[in-house]
N, CA, C and O atoms as a MOPAC input file, in Angstrom:
PM7 MOZYME 1SCF
protein

 N      0.84800 1    -1.16900 1     0.00000 1
 C      0.00000 1     0.00000 1     0.00000 1
 C      0.89600 1     1.23500 1     0.00000 1
 O      1.73500 1     1.41900 1     0.88200 1
 N      0.69600 1     2.06800 1    -1.00500 1
 C      1.45900 1     3.30800 1    -1.08800 1
 C      0.78800 1     4.38400 1    -0.25400 1
 O     -0.43600 1     4.51700 1    -0.24300 1
 N      1.61200 1     5.14400 1     0.44100 1
 C      1.10400 1     6.30300 1     1.17400 1
 C      1.51500 1     7.53500 1     0.39400 1
 O      2.63900 1     7.62400 1    -0.10100 1
 N      0.60200 1     8.48100 1     0.28800 1
 C      0.82600 1     9.65000 1    -0.54300 1
 C      0.57000 1    10.92500 1     0.22800 1
 O     -0.27200 1    10.97300 1     1.12500 1
 N      1.31500 1    11.96500 1    -0.13900 1
 C      0.96500 1    13.30900 1     0.30100 1
 C     -0.27100 1    13.71700 1    -0.49600 1
 O     -0.41600 1    13.34100 1    -1.65900 1
 N     -1.14400 1    14.47300 1     0.11900 1
 C     -2.28100 1    15.02600 1    -0.59100 1
 C     -2.28800 1    16.53100 1    -0.40100 1
 O     -1.92900 1    17.04000 1     0.66100 1
 N     -2.69600 1    17.22600 1    -1.42800 1
 C     -2.73200 1    18.67900 1    -1.38400 1
 C     -4.05400 1    19.11600 1    -0.76500 1
 O     -5.06900 1    19.19600 1    -1.45800 1
 N     -4.04700 1    19.39600 1     0.51600 1
 C     -5.28600 1    19.79100 1     1.18900 1
 C     -5.77200 1    21.16500 1     0.74600 1
 O     -6.93200 1    21.51000 1     0.96800 1
 N     -4.90700 1    21.94500 1     0.12800 1
 C     -5.26900 1    23.27600 1    -0.34800 1
 C     -6.03700 1    23.18300 1    -1.67900 1
 O     -6.61000 1    24.17400 1    -2.13200 1
 N     -6.05000 1    22.00100 1    -2.30000 1
 C     -6.75100 1    21.86400 1    -3.58100 1
 C     -8.20300 1    22.31400 1    -3.47000 1
 O     -8.76600 1    22.83700 1    -4.43200 1
 N     -8.81500 1    22.11400 1    -2.29900 1
 C    -10.21500 1    22.48500 1    -2.09400 1
 C    -10.41900 1    23.99400 1    -2.14800 1
 O    -11.53900 1    24.45400 1    -2.37300 1
 N     -9.36500 1    24.76600 1    -1.94700 1
 C     -9.44200 1    26.22200 1    -1.97400 1
 C     -9.12700 1    26.80600 1    -3.35300 1
 O     -9.36300 1    27.99200 1    -3.58500 1
 N     -8.60400 1    26.00000 1    -4.25900 1
 C     -8.18900 1    26.47700 1    -5.57700 1
 C     -9.38500 1    26.55300 1    -6.51700 1
 O    -10.19600 1    25.63000 1    -6.59100 1
 N     -9.47800 1    27.67300 1    -7.23500 1
 C    -10.59600 1    27.88200 1    -8.16300 1
 C    -10.66600 1    26.76400 1    -9.20000 1
 O    -11.75800 1    26.32200 1    -9.55500 1
 N     -9.52100 1    26.30300 1    -9.68600 1
 C     -9.51500 1    25.26200 1   -10.71600 1
 C    -10.15900 1    23.96500 1   -10.21200 1
 O    -10.80200 1    23.25800 1   -10.98800 1
 N     -9.99600 1    23.64800 1    -8.94100 1
 C    -10.61500 1    22.44300 1    -8.37000 1
 C    -12.08500 1    22.71200 1    -8.05700 1
 O    -12.93100 1    21.84500 1    -8.27300 1
 N    -12.39100 1    23.89600 1    -7.55600 1
 C    -13.77600 1    24.24500 1    -7.22800 1
 C    -14.66800 1    24.21500 1    -8.46400 1
 O    -15.85400 1    23.90000 1    -8.36500 1
 N    -14.11300 1    24.53600 1    -9.61500 1
 C    -14.88400 1    24.58900 1   -10.85300 1
 C    -15.16300 1    23.21000 1   -11.44900 1
 O    -15.99600 1    23.08100 1   -12.34600 1
 N    -14.47500 1    22.18400 1   -10.95700 1
 C    -14.71000 1    20.82700 1   -11.45700 1
 C    -16.05500 1    20.30700 1   -10.97200 1
 O    -16.52700 1    20.66100 1    -9.89100 1
 N    -16.65100 1    19.46900 1   -11.78400 1
 C    -17.87300 1    18.78800 1   -11.34500 1
 C    -17.49200 1    17.78900 1   -10.24800 1
 O    -16.32600 1    17.40800 1   -10.14500 1
 N    -18.44800 1    17.36500 1    -9.43800 1
 C    -18.13300 1    16.34500 1    -8.42600 1
 C    -17.49800 1    15.10100 1    -9.04900 1
 O    -16.59000 1    14.50700 1    -8.46800 1
 N    -17.97300 1    14.71500 1   -10.21600 1
 C    -17.41700 1    13.55400 1   -10.91800 1
 C    -15.92800 1    13.74000 1   -11.20400 1
 O    -15.12600 1    12.84400 1   -10.94200 1
 N    -15.55700 1    14.90900 1   -11.74300 1
 C    -14.16600 1    15.12500 1   -12.12100 1
 C    -13.28000 1    15.36400 1   -10.89800 1
 O    -12.07900 1    15.10200 1   -10.95200 1
 N    -13.85100 1    15.85400 1    -9.80200 1
 C    -13.08300 1    15.91900 1    -8.55400 1
 C    -12.70600 1    14.51000 1    -8.11300 1
 O    -11.57100 1    14.26400 1    -7.70600 1
 N    -13.65700 1    13.58900 1    -8.19500 1
 C    -13.37500 1    12.19700 1    -7.83500 1
 C    -12.34800 1    11.57900 1    -8.77500 1
 O    -11.48300 1    10.81700 1    -8.34200 1
 N    -12.44200 1    11.90500 1   -10.05800 1
 C    -11.46600 1    11.39500 1   -11.02100 1
 C    -10.06100 1    11.85400 1   -10.63600 1
 O     -9.13000 1    11.05000 1   -10.63100 1
 N     -9.90000 1    13.12500 1   -10.31700 1
 C     -8.57400 1    13.65200 1    -9.96900 1
 C     -8.02600 1    12.97600 1    -8.70700 1
 O     -6.86100 1    12.58300 1    -8.66100 1
 N     -8.85800 1    12.84800 1    -7.71000 1
 C     -8.41600 1    12.20500 1    -6.46600 1
 C     -8.04900 1    10.74800 1    -6.73100 1
 O     -7.03900 1    10.26100 1    -6.22300 1
 N     -8.86200 1    10.05000 1    -7.52300 1
 C     -8.57000 1     8.66500 1    -7.88800 1
 C     -7.22600 1     8.56200 1    -8.59800 1
 O     -6.39700 1     7.72300 1    -8.24600 1
 N     -7.00800 1     9.42000 1    -9.60700 1
 C     -5.75300 1     9.37600 1   -10.36400 1
 C     -4.54300 1     9.59200 1    -9.45700 1
 O     -3.54500 1     8.88000 1    -9.57200 1
 N     -4.62800 1    10.56000 1    -8.56900 1
 C     -3.51000 1    10.84500 1    -7.66500 1
 C     -3.27900 1     9.71000 1    -6.67400 1
 O     -2.14200 1     9.45900 1    -6.27500 1
 N     -4.33600 1     9.02700 1    -6.27600 1
 C     -4.21200 1     7.92100 1    -5.32900 1
 C     -3.76500 1     6.62600 1    -5.99000 1
 O     -3.03900 1     5.84500 1    -5.37500 1
 N     -4.18100 1     6.38000 1    -7.22500 1
 C     -3.97300 1     5.07700 1    -7.85100 1
 C     -2.81300 1     5.01800 1    -8.84100 1
 O     -2.48700 1     3.93800 1    -9.33400 1
 N     -2.19000 1     6.14300 1    -9.13900 1
 C     -1.04300 1     6.09700 1   -10.04600 1
 C      0.14700 1     5.45400 1    -9.33500 1
 O      0.14800 1     5.31000 1    -8.11300 1
 N      1.14400 1     5.07600 1   -10.10200 1
 C      2.33000 1     4.47200 1    -9.49000 1
 C      3.24000 1     5.55700 1    -8.89700 1
 O      2.88900 1     6.73700 1    -8.90100 1
 N      4.39200 1     5.15600 1    -8.39700 1
 C      5.31300 1     6.08100 1    -7.72100 1
 C      5.85900 1     7.18100 1    -8.64200 1
 O      6.40700 1     8.17400 1    -8.16500 1
 N      5.70900 1     7.00400 1    -9.95900 1
 C      6.18800 1     7.99700 1   -10.91300 1
 C      5.05600 1     8.86200 1   -11.46000 1
 O      5.29800 1     9.72600 1   -12.30400 1
 N      3.82900 1     8.64500 1   -10.99700 1
 C      2.70500 1     9.42800 1   -11.47900 1
 C      2.07200 1     8.87200 1   -12.73800 1
 O      1.38500 1     9.59300 1   -13.46100 1
 N      2.30000 1     7.58600 1   -13.00600 1
 C      1.74400 1     6.95000 1   -14.19700 1
 C      0.59300 1     6.04400 1   -13.78700 1
 O      0.72300 1     5.22400 1   -12.87700 1
 N     -0.53000 1     6.20300 1   -14.47000 1
 C     -1.70400 1     5.36500 1   -14.22200 1
 C     -1.94600 1     4.50700 1   -15.44300 1
 O     -2.05300 1     5.01800 1   -16.55800 1
 N     -2.03200 1     3.20000 1   -15.23600 1
 C     -2.40700 1     2.27900 1   -16.31100 1
 C     -3.90500 1     2.45500 1   -16.53100 1
 O     -4.71700 1     2.08600 1   -15.68300 1
 N     -4.25500 1     3.01800 1   -17.67200 1
 C     -5.64300 1     3.36900 1   -17.94800 1
 C     -6.53800 1     2.13500 1   -17.83000 1
 O     -6.34000 1     1.12900 1   -18.51200 1
 N     -7.52000 1     2.24600 1   -16.94900 1
 C     -8.51100 1     1.20100 1   -16.74500 1
 C     -9.83100 1     1.91500 1   -16.49100 1
 O    -10.21600 1     2.16300 1   -15.34800 1
 N    -10.50700 1     2.23700 1   -17.57400 1
 C    -11.71900 1     3.05000 1   -17.48800 1
 C    -12.85600 1     2.32400 1   -16.78800 1
 O    -13.67800 1     2.95900 1   -16.12800 1
 N    -12.91700 1     1.00600 1   -16.92100 1
 C    -13.98200 1     0.27300 1   -16.22600 1
 C    -13.75100 1     0.31600 1   -14.71800 1
 O    -14.71200 1     0.40800 1   -13.95300 1
 N    -12.49600 1     0.25300 1   -14.27800 1
 C    -12.20200 1     0.31600 1   -12.84900 1
 C    -12.50800 1     1.69100 1   -12.27200 1
 O    -13.17600 1     1.79300 1   -11.24300 1
 N    -12.03300 1     2.74200 1   -12.91400 1
 C    -12.27900 1     4.08100 1   -12.37800 1
 C    -13.77600 1     4.37500 1   -12.36800 1
 O    -14.28200 1     4.97000 1   -11.41700 1
 N    -14.48600 1     3.96500 1   -13.41600 1
 C    -15.93500 1     4.18500 1   -13.46700 1
 C    -16.63300 1     3.45200 1   -12.33300 1
 O    -17.53000 1     3.99900 1   -11.69100 1
 N    -16.22000 1     2.21200 1   -12.08600 1
 C    -16.79900 1     1.43100 1   -10.99200 1
 C    -16.48800 1     2.07600 1    -9.63900 1
 O    -17.37300 1     2.20300 1    -8.79300 1
 N    -15.24100 1     2.47900 1    -9.43700 1
 C    -14.81500 1     2.99500 1    -8.14000 1
 C    -15.47800 1     4.32100 1    -7.78200 1
 O    -15.85700 1     4.52900 1    -6.63000 1
 N    -15.62400 1     5.22500 1    -8.75800 1
 C    -16.18700 1     6.53900 1    -8.42000 1
 C    -17.69500 1     6.62100 1    -8.64500 1
 O    -18.33500 1     7.57900 1    -8.21300 1
 N    -18.26300 1     5.62100 1    -9.32000 1
 C    -19.70900 1     5.59100 1    -9.50800 1
 C    -20.22300 1     6.40900 1   -10.68300 1
 O    -21.42300 1     6.66700 1   -10.78400 1
 N    -19.31800 1     6.82000 1   -11.57900 1
 C    -19.69100 1     7.55900 1   -12.78200 1
 C    -18.94300 1     6.95700 1   -13.96300 1
 O    -17.79800 1     6.53200 1   -13.80700 1
 N    -19.55500 1     6.91000 1   -15.13200 1
 C    -18.86700 1     6.46600 1   -16.33900 1
 C    -17.87300 1     7.55300 1   -16.74400 1
 O    -18.21200 1     8.73600 1   -16.78300 1
 N    -16.64400 1     7.13800 1   -17.04400 1
 C    -15.57000 1     8.07700 1   -17.36600 1
 C    -14.91300 1     7.65300 1   -18.67600 1
 O    -14.69400 1     6.46400 1   -18.90900 1
 N    -14.59900 1     8.62600 1   -19.52800 1
 C    -13.86000 1     8.33700 1   -20.76000 1
 C    -12.48600 1     9.00400 1   -20.69600 1
 O    -12.29800 1     9.99900 1   -19.99600 1
 N    -11.54600 1     8.44900 1   -21.42500 1
 C    -10.20100 1     9.03400 1   -21.48000 1
 C    -10.25500 1    10.42300 1   -22.09400 1
 O     -9.54400 1    11.32800 1   -21.65500 1
 N    -11.08900 1    10.59400 1   -23.10000 1
 C    -11.22500 1    11.90400 1   -23.73900 1
 C    -11.69300 1    12.96000 1   -22.73600 1
 O    -11.22100 1    14.09700 1   -22.74800 1
 N    -12.62200 1    12.56600 1   -21.87300 1
 C    -13.13700 1    13.47600 1   -20.85100 1
 C    -12.04200 1    13.87000 1   -19.85100 1
 O    -11.95400 1    15.02600 1   -19.43800 1
 N    -11.22100 1    12.90700 1   -19.47500 1
 C    -10.10900 1    13.17700 1   -18.55200 1
 C     -9.13000 1    14.15700 1   -19.18900 1
 O     -8.72000 1    15.13500 1   -18.56300 1
 N     -8.76200 1    13.88900 1   -20.43200 1
 C     -7.79800 1    14.74600 1   -21.12900 1
 C     -8.37000 1    16.15100 1   -21.32300 1
 O     -7.66700 1    17.14000 1   -21.11200 1
 N     -9.63000 1    16.24300 1   -21.72000 1
 C    -10.25900 1    17.54500 1   -21.93900 1
 C    -10.35100 1    18.34000 1   -20.64300 1
 O    -10.13100 1    19.55100 1   -20.64300 1
 N    -10.67300 1    17.67100 1   -19.53800 1
 C    -10.84400 1    18.35900 1   -18.25900 1
 C     -9.52100 1    18.81000 1   -17.66500 1
 O     -9.40800 1    19.94200 1   -17.19500 1
 N     -8.51300 1    17.93400 1   -17.68000 1
 C     -7.27000 1    18.23700 1   -16.97200 1
 C     -6.17300 1    18.79400 1   -17.86200 1
 O     -5.13900 1    19.23800 1   -17.36200 1
 N     -6.37700 1    18.77800 1   -19.15500 1
 C     -5.46600 1    19.43500 1   -20.09400 1
 C     -4.00300 1    19.14400 1   -19.85100 1
 O     -3.57100 1    17.99300 1   -19.90300 1
 N     -3.23800 1    20.19500 1   -19.58500 1
 C     -1.78200 1    20.06700 1   -19.45400 1
 C     -1.35000 1    19.40400 1   -18.14300 1
 O     -0.16100 1    19.14000 1   -17.96200 1
 N     -2.27200 1    19.13100 1   -17.23600 1
 C     -1.91100 1    18.45200 1   -15.98500 1
 C     -1.63200 1    16.96700 1   -16.20300 1
 O     -0.97700 1    16.32000 1   -15.38700 1
 N     -2.14200 1    16.43700 1   -17.32500 1
 C     -1.94500 1    15.01900 1   -17.63200 1
 C     -1.41400 1    14.87600 1   -19.05100 1
 O     -1.55100 1    15.77400 1   -19.88200 1
 N     -0.80800 1    13.73100 1   -19.30300 1
 C     -0.26800 1    13.45600 1   -20.63100 1
 C     -0.48300 1    11.97900 1   -20.93400 1
 O     -0.18800 1    11.12300 1   -20.10100 1
 N     -0.99500 1    11.68100 1   -22.11900 1
 C     -1.18600 1    10.29000 1   -22.52700 1
 C      0.15100 1     9.74800 1   -22.99300 1
 O      0.85900 1    10.38700 1   -23.77000 1
 N      0.48500 1     8.56800 1   -22.51300 1
 C      1.72500 1     7.89500 1   -22.90600 1
 C      1.35700 1     6.56900 1   -23.55900 1
 O      0.79100 1     5.68600 1   -22.91400 1
 N      1.68100 1     6.43600 1   -24.83400 1
 C      1.34000 1     5.21200 1   -25.55300 1
 C     -0.16800 1     5.06000 1   -25.64700 1
 O     -0.90000 1     6.04800 1   -25.70500 1
 N     -0.61900 1     3.82700 1   -25.66000 1
 C     -2.04600 1     3.55500 1   -25.79600 1
 C     -2.74700 1     3.34300 1   -24.47000 1
 O     -3.97600 1     3.36400 1   -24.40900 1
 N     -1.98100 1     3.14000 1   -23.40700 1
 C     -2.65600 1     2.70000 1   -22.18600 1
 C     -2.12500 1     3.31600 1   -20.89400 1
 O     -2.35000 1     2.76900 1   -19.81500 1
 N     -1.43400 1     4.43000 1   -20.99000 1
 C     -0.88500 1     5.04600 1   -19.77900 1
 C     -1.20200 1     6.54100 1   -19.75600 1
 O     -1.24100 1     7.20900 1   -20.78900 1
 N     -1.42500 1     7.03100 1   -18.55700 1
 C     -1.67800 1     8.45200 1   -18.34600 1
 C     -0.67500 1     8.93700 1   -17.29600 1
 O     -0.52500 1     8.32700 1   -16.23800 1
 N     -0.00200 1    10.02400 1   -17.60000 1
 C      1.03900 1    10.56300 1   -16.73000 1
 C      0.55300 1    11.86100 1   -16.08900 1
 O      0.08600 1    12.76200 1   -16.78600 1
 N      0.66100 1    11.95700 1   -14.77100 1
 C      0.33400 1    13.19100 1   -14.05400 1
 C      1.61200 1    14.00800 1   -13.98400 1
 O      2.56600 1    13.62300 1   -13.30900 1
 N      1.62900 1    15.12400 1   -14.67300 1
 C      2.85900 1    15.88100 1   -14.90200 1
 C      3.58800 1    16.33400 1   -13.63300 1
 O      4.80700 1    16.17300 1   -13.56900 1
 N      2.93500 1    16.87500 1   -12.65200 1
 C      3.62700 1    17.42100 1   -11.47900 1
 C      3.67300 1    16.45500 1   -10.29700 1
 O      4.02300 1    16.84900 1    -9.18400 1
 N      3.32500 1    15.20400 1   -10.53300 1
 C      3.22100 1    14.24700 1    -9.43400 1
 C      4.55700 1    14.04700 1    -8.70800 1
 O      4.60600 1    14.13000 1    -7.48000 1
 N      5.61600 1    13.79000 1    -9.43700 1
 C      6.92000 1    13.50400 1    -8.82100 1
 C      7.40400 1    14.69500 1    -8.00300 1
 O      7.84600 1    14.53000 1    -6.86600 1
 N      7.32200 1    15.88100 1    -8.57100 1
 C      7.78400 1    17.07000 1    -7.85800 1
 C      6.98000 1    17.28700 1    -6.57700 1
 O      7.54400 1    17.63300 1    -5.53900 1
 N      5.66600 1    17.08400 1    -6.65000 1
 C      4.83000 1    17.27500 1    -5.46900 1
 C      5.13300 1    16.22300 1    -4.40300 1
 O      5.24300 1    16.55600 1    -3.22300 1
 N      5.26800 1    14.96600 1    -4.80200 1
 C      5.46000 1    13.88500 1    -3.84100 1
 C      6.88100 1    13.84000 1    -3.26000 1
 O      7.06400 1    13.54800 1    -2.07900 1
 N      7.87100 1    14.12700 1    -4.09000 1
 C      9.26700 1    13.89900 1    -3.68100 1
 C     10.14000 1    15.13800 1    -3.68500 1
 O     11.25500 1    15.09700 1    -3.16600 1
 N      9.67200 1    16.23500 1    -4.25000 1
 C     10.51500 1    17.41800 1    -4.37600 1
 C     11.48100 1    17.22900 1    -5.53800 1
 O     11.23100 1    16.41500 1    -6.42700 1
 N     12.57200 1    17.96600 1    -5.53500 1
 C     13.57600 1    17.83800 1    -6.57900 1
 C     14.35800 1    16.55900 1    -6.37700 1
 O     14.91000 1    16.32100 1    -5.30300 1
 N     14.40500 1    15.73300 1    -7.41500 1
 C     15.11900 1    14.45500 1    -7.30000 1
 C     16.61500 1    14.65100 1    -7.47600 1
 O     17.05700 1    15.48800 1    -8.26200 1
 N     17.37300 1    13.88300 1    -6.74900 1
 C     18.82300 1    13.89000 1    -6.85400 1
 C     19.22100 1    12.83300 1    -7.87600 1
 O     18.89000 1    11.66200 1    -7.69300 1
 N     19.91600 1    13.20300 1    -8.94100 1
 C     20.27200 1    12.21200 1    -9.97200 1
 C     21.22200 1    11.13000 1    -9.46700 1
 O     21.40000 1    10.10400 1   -10.12500 1
 N     21.83200 1    11.35200 1    -8.30300 1
 C     22.73700 1    10.33500 1    -7.74600 1
 C     21.95300 1     9.36000 1    -6.90500 1
 O     22.52700 1     8.42600 1    -6.34500 1

């Protein structure tokens, strides 16, 4: 079980407040279920089941824009995940 930092200030940010309840759940799910590098193996049936709303990859990309990046056919990368979770990485 991975333990993660969570941004408690997200609830105060206009960009998060403007999201629908569905997309708020999507963002929280993505941040919780991605791997240690911020990569989520796209599983739309799982996310839809877990949050209780049908979700499409197109909807995720349209909603979160530059915060996420599609990698290949089946991976989604959360761009600022590593920096938020670990800070600046030491190449050594």
